[in-house]
């Protein structure tokens, strides 16, 4: 059984969806959820699903304590699901092509520092985009610049609010993120 570690900073709906998907899988299992936010809803979601959780500081991430934790787990895949800190080079080098992230736009558009969540959706509305979607990519030393693994598009009518777009993106994330993870583990 392949081991998955999930990093998240917020509500954890994608993390919980991944946990539940793999609870019924013979391919892999989520063994831990790590977060930099001690008040993140993802902690409760993980604990309700009997998944180990750990909270760490930004300093612990940068200085190597988090890498030590990951090394004791020895995951086959590290999944960033709404994790807002830049992932450190020490982990990226230790787990090449084993760290993926999901982004709520069609990269390379609307990627980079500060481009997450509603910031992305507002920019898409402001620029009158005709489509958007999700991108799942490998993590490298730059925000949202790692190699693409998967993209799924959704057409926009031009009447959507940022909240409408967020809902469409969330549906794509819920449907496709666990399947892409499963494919990478096979």
Short mmCIF file of C-alpha atoms in Angstrom, two decimals:
data_model
loop_
_atom_site.label_atom_id
_atom_site.label_comp_id
_atom_site.label_asym_id
_atom_site.label_seq_id
_atom_site.Cartn_x
_atom_site.Cartn_y
_atom_site.Cartn_z
CA UNK A 1 0.00 0.00 0.00
CA UNK A 2 1.52 3.32 -1.08
CA UNK A 3 1.71 6.10 1.50
CA UNK A 4 0.42 9.64 0.92
CA UNK A 5 1.18 12.68 3.07
CA UNK A 6 -1.12 15.69 2.60
CA UNK A 7 -0.15 19.28 3.40
CA UNK A 8 -2.99 21.80 3.85
CA UNK A 9 -3.43 25.23 5.43
CA UNK A 10 -7.18 25.77 5.50
CA UNK A 11 -10.59 24.16 5.48
CA UNK A 12 -9.35 20.83 4.17
CA UNK A 13 -12.20 19.87 1.84
CA UNK A 14 -9.75 18.56 -0.77
CA UNK A 15 -7.70 16.79 1.90
CA UNK A 16 -10.80 15.10 3.31
CA UNK A 17 -11.93 14.10 -0.18
CA UNK A 18 -8.54 12.50 -0.81
CA UNK A 19 -8.61 10.74 2.57
CA UNK A 20 -12.06 9.27 1.87
CA UNK A 21 -11.19 8.29 -1.70
CA UNK A 22 -8.14 6.33 -0.58
CA UNK A 23 -9.91 4.78 2.42
CA UNK A 24 -11.70 2.66 -0.19
CA UNK A 25 -8.59 2.07 -2.33
CA UNK A 26 -6.06 -0.71 -2.52
CA UNK A 27 -3.55 1.58 -4.24
CA UNK A 28 -2.68 3.97 -1.46
CA UNK A 29 -3.66 5.52 1.83
CA UNK A 30 -3.29 8.91 3.45
CA UNK A 31 -1.06 8.34 6.47
CA UNK A 32 -0.67 11.93 7.71
CA UNK A 33 -1.93 15.47 7.29
CA UNK A 34 0.56 18.23 8.07
CA UNK A 35 -0.40 21.87 8.48
CA UNK A 36 1.19 25.19 9.30
CA UNK A 37 -2.09 26.54 10.69
CA UNK A 38 -3.00 25.45 14.25
CA UNK A 39 -6.62 26.58 13.73
CA UNK A 40 -7.12 24.98 10.30
CA UNK A 41 -10.34 23.04 9.83
CA UNK A 42 -8.28 20.36 8.05
CA UNK A 43 -7.05 19.15 11.47
CA UNK A 44 -10.57 18.29 12.59
CA UNK A 45 -11.39 16.69 9.24
CA UNK A 46 -8.28 14.49 9.37
CA UNK A 47 -8.80 13.50 13.01
CA UNK A 48 -12.45 12.62 12.29
CA UNK A 49 -11.09 10.21 9.66
CA UNK A 50 -8.50 8.80 12.11
CA UNK A 51 -5.54 10.29 10.23
CA UNK A 52 -2.42 11.44 12.06
CA UNK A 53 -2.05 15.22 12.11
CA UNK A 54 0.91 17.45 12.85
CA UNK A 55 1.12 21.22 13.16
CA UNK A 56 4.41 22.95 12.44
CA UNK A 57 5.73 26.49 12.22
CA UNK A 58 7.17 28.18 9.16
CA UNK A 59 10.58 28.02 10.85
CA UNK A 60 10.25 24.25 11.39
CA UNK A 61 9.40 23.87 7.70
CA UNK A 62 12.42 25.88 6.58
CA UNK A 63 14.91 24.53 9.14
CA UNK A 64 14.33 20.84 8.41
CA UNK A 65 12.14 19.55 11.25
CA UNK A 66 9.29 18.89 8.79
CA UNK A 67 11.69 17.02 6.47
CA UNK A 68 12.66 14.80 9.42
CA UNK A 69 8.97 14.05 10.02
CA UNK A 70 8.44 13.23 6.34
CA UNK A 71 11.51 11.00 6.31
CA UNK A 72 10.17 8.94 9.24
CA UNK A 73 6.97 8.38 7.26
CA UNK A 74 8.75 7.72 3.93
CA UNK A 75 5.77 8.62 1.72
CA UNK A 76 5.42 7.57 -1.90
CA UNK A 77 3.71 10.88 -2.69
CA UNK A 78 3.38 14.27 -1.00
CA UNK A 79 0.20 16.15 -1.93
CA UNK A 80 -0.25 19.88 -1.39
CA UNK A 81 -3.99 20.51 -1.09
CA UNK A 82 -4.47 24.16 -0.27
CA UNK A 83 -1.07 24.57 1.33
CA UNK A 84 -0.12 28.25 1.25
CA UNK A 85 3.57 28.34 2.20
CA UNK A 86 6.34 28.01 -0.34
CA UNK A 87 7.65 24.47 -0.18
CA UNK A 88 11.32 24.38 0.90
CA UNK A 89 14.15 23.23 -1.30
CA UNK A 90 15.32 20.62 1.25
CA UNK A 91 12.08 18.64 0.85
CA UNK A 92 11.89 19.14 -2.93
CA UNK A 93 15.43 17.79 -3.37
CA UNK A 94 14.74 14.83 -1.05
CA UNK A 95 11.53 13.86 -2.88
CA UNK A 96 12.05 14.64 -6.58
CA UNK A 97 8.91 14.15 -8.69
CA UNK A 98 7.05 12.97 -5.59
CA UNK A 99 5.42 16.28 -4.61
CA UNK A 100 2.33 17.59 -6.38
CA UNK A 101 0.13 20.63 -5.95
CA UNK A 102 -3.28 21.63 -7.23
CA UNK A 103 -3.87 25.14 -8.55
CA UNK A 104 -7.30 26.70 -9.24
CA UNK A 105 -6.48 27.99 -12.74
CA UNK A 106 -5.00 26.85 -16.03
CA UNK A 107 -1.29 27.34 -15.46
CA UNK A 108 0.84 29.12 -16.50
CA UNK A 109 -1.93 31.75 -16.28
CA UNK A 110 -2.74 33.10 -12.83
CA UNK A 111 0.09 31.36 -11.02
CA UNK A 112 2.77 32.65 -8.71
CA UNK A 113 3.07 34.25 -5.31
CA UNK A 114 -0.25 35.49 -3.96
CA UNK A 115 -2.28 33.72 -6.62
CA UNK A 116 -4.49 31.35 -4.68
CA UNK A 117 -8.19 30.93 -3.94
CA UNK A 118 -10.38 33.96 -4.49
CA UNK A 119 -7.41 36.05 -5.68
CA UNK A 120 -7.26 33.79 -8.74
CA UNK A 121 -11.02 33.79 -9.34
CA UNK A 122 -11.26 37.60 -9.08
CA UNK A 123 -8.42 37.98 -11.60
CA UNK A 124 -10.18 35.61 -14.00
CA UNK A 125 -13.40 37.67 -13.78
CA UNK A 126 -11.52 40.98 -14.12
CA UNK A 127 -9.73 39.73 -17.24
CA UNK A 128 -12.97 38.38 -18.75
CA UNK A 129 -11.52 34.93 -19.36
CA UNK A 130 -13.59 32.53 -21.47
CA UNK A 131 -12.36 29.47 -19.60
CA UNK A 132 -10.58 28.42 -16.46
CA UNK A 133 -9.93 25.15 -14.71
CA UNK A 134 -7.55 23.25 -12.50
CA UNK A 135 -3.90 22.37 -12.89
CA UNK A 136 -2.13 19.61 -11.02
CA UNK A 137 1.63 19.98 -11.22
CA UNK A 138 4.88 18.83 -9.71
CA UNK A 139 6.35 21.16 -7.12
CA UNK A 140 9.69 22.82 -7.78
CA UNK A 141 11.51 25.79 -6.23
CA UNK A 142 9.16 28.36 -7.83
CA UNK A 143 5.46 28.89 -7.14
CA UNK A 144 3.31 27.06 -9.70
CA UNK A 145 6.11 26.43 -12.20
CA UNK A 146 6.67 22.68 -11.87
CA UNK A 147 5.83 20.32 -14.72
CA UNK A 148 2.15 19.82 -15.45
CA UNK A 149 0.59 16.47 -14.60
CA UNK A 150 -3.05 17.23 -15.46
CA UNK A 151 -5.39 20.05 -16.46
CA UNK A 152 -9.16 20.16 -16.76
CA UNK A 153 -10.99 23.13 -18.28
CA UNK A 154 -14.39 24.62 -17.65
CA UNK A 155 -16.03 27.14 -19.99
CA UNK A 156 -17.17 30.49 -18.59
CA UNK A 157 -20.14 32.49 -19.86
CA UNK A 158 -18.87 35.86 -18.68
CA UNK A 159 -21.66 36.26 -16.13
CA UNK A 160 -19.95 34.35 -13.31
CA UNK A 161 -18.90 35.98 -10.07
CA UNK A 162 -15.64 34.93 -8.39
CA UNK A 163 -17.80 32.84 -6.03
CA UNK A 164 -19.45 31.07 -9.00
CA UNK A 165 -16.03 30.26 -10.42
CA UNK A 166 -14.85 29.00 -7.03
CA UNK A 167 -17.76 26.56 -6.97
CA UNK A 168 -17.00 25.26 -10.48
CA UNK A 169 -13.32 24.84 -9.61
CA UNK A 170 -14.15 23.05 -6.36
CA UNK A 171 -16.28 20.54 -8.29
CA UNK A 172 -13.37 19.84 -10.66
CA UNK A 173 -10.96 19.47 -7.73
CA UNK A 174 -13.25 17.04 -5.91
CA UNK A 175 -13.74 14.90 -9.02
CA UNK A 176 -10.26 14.81 -10.50
CA UNK A 177 -7.63 15.36 -7.77
CA UNK A 178 -7.99 11.91 -6.13
CA UNK A 179 -8.06 10.17 -9.53
CA UNK A 180 -4.87 11.89 -10.66
CA UNK A 181 -3.18 10.95 -7.38
CA UNK A 182 -4.25 7.33 -7.85
CA UNK A 183 -2.84 7.35 -11.37
CA UNK A 184 0.51 8.63 -10.13
CA UNK A 185 0.67 5.87 -7.50
CA UNK A 186 -0.01 3.05 -9.94
#
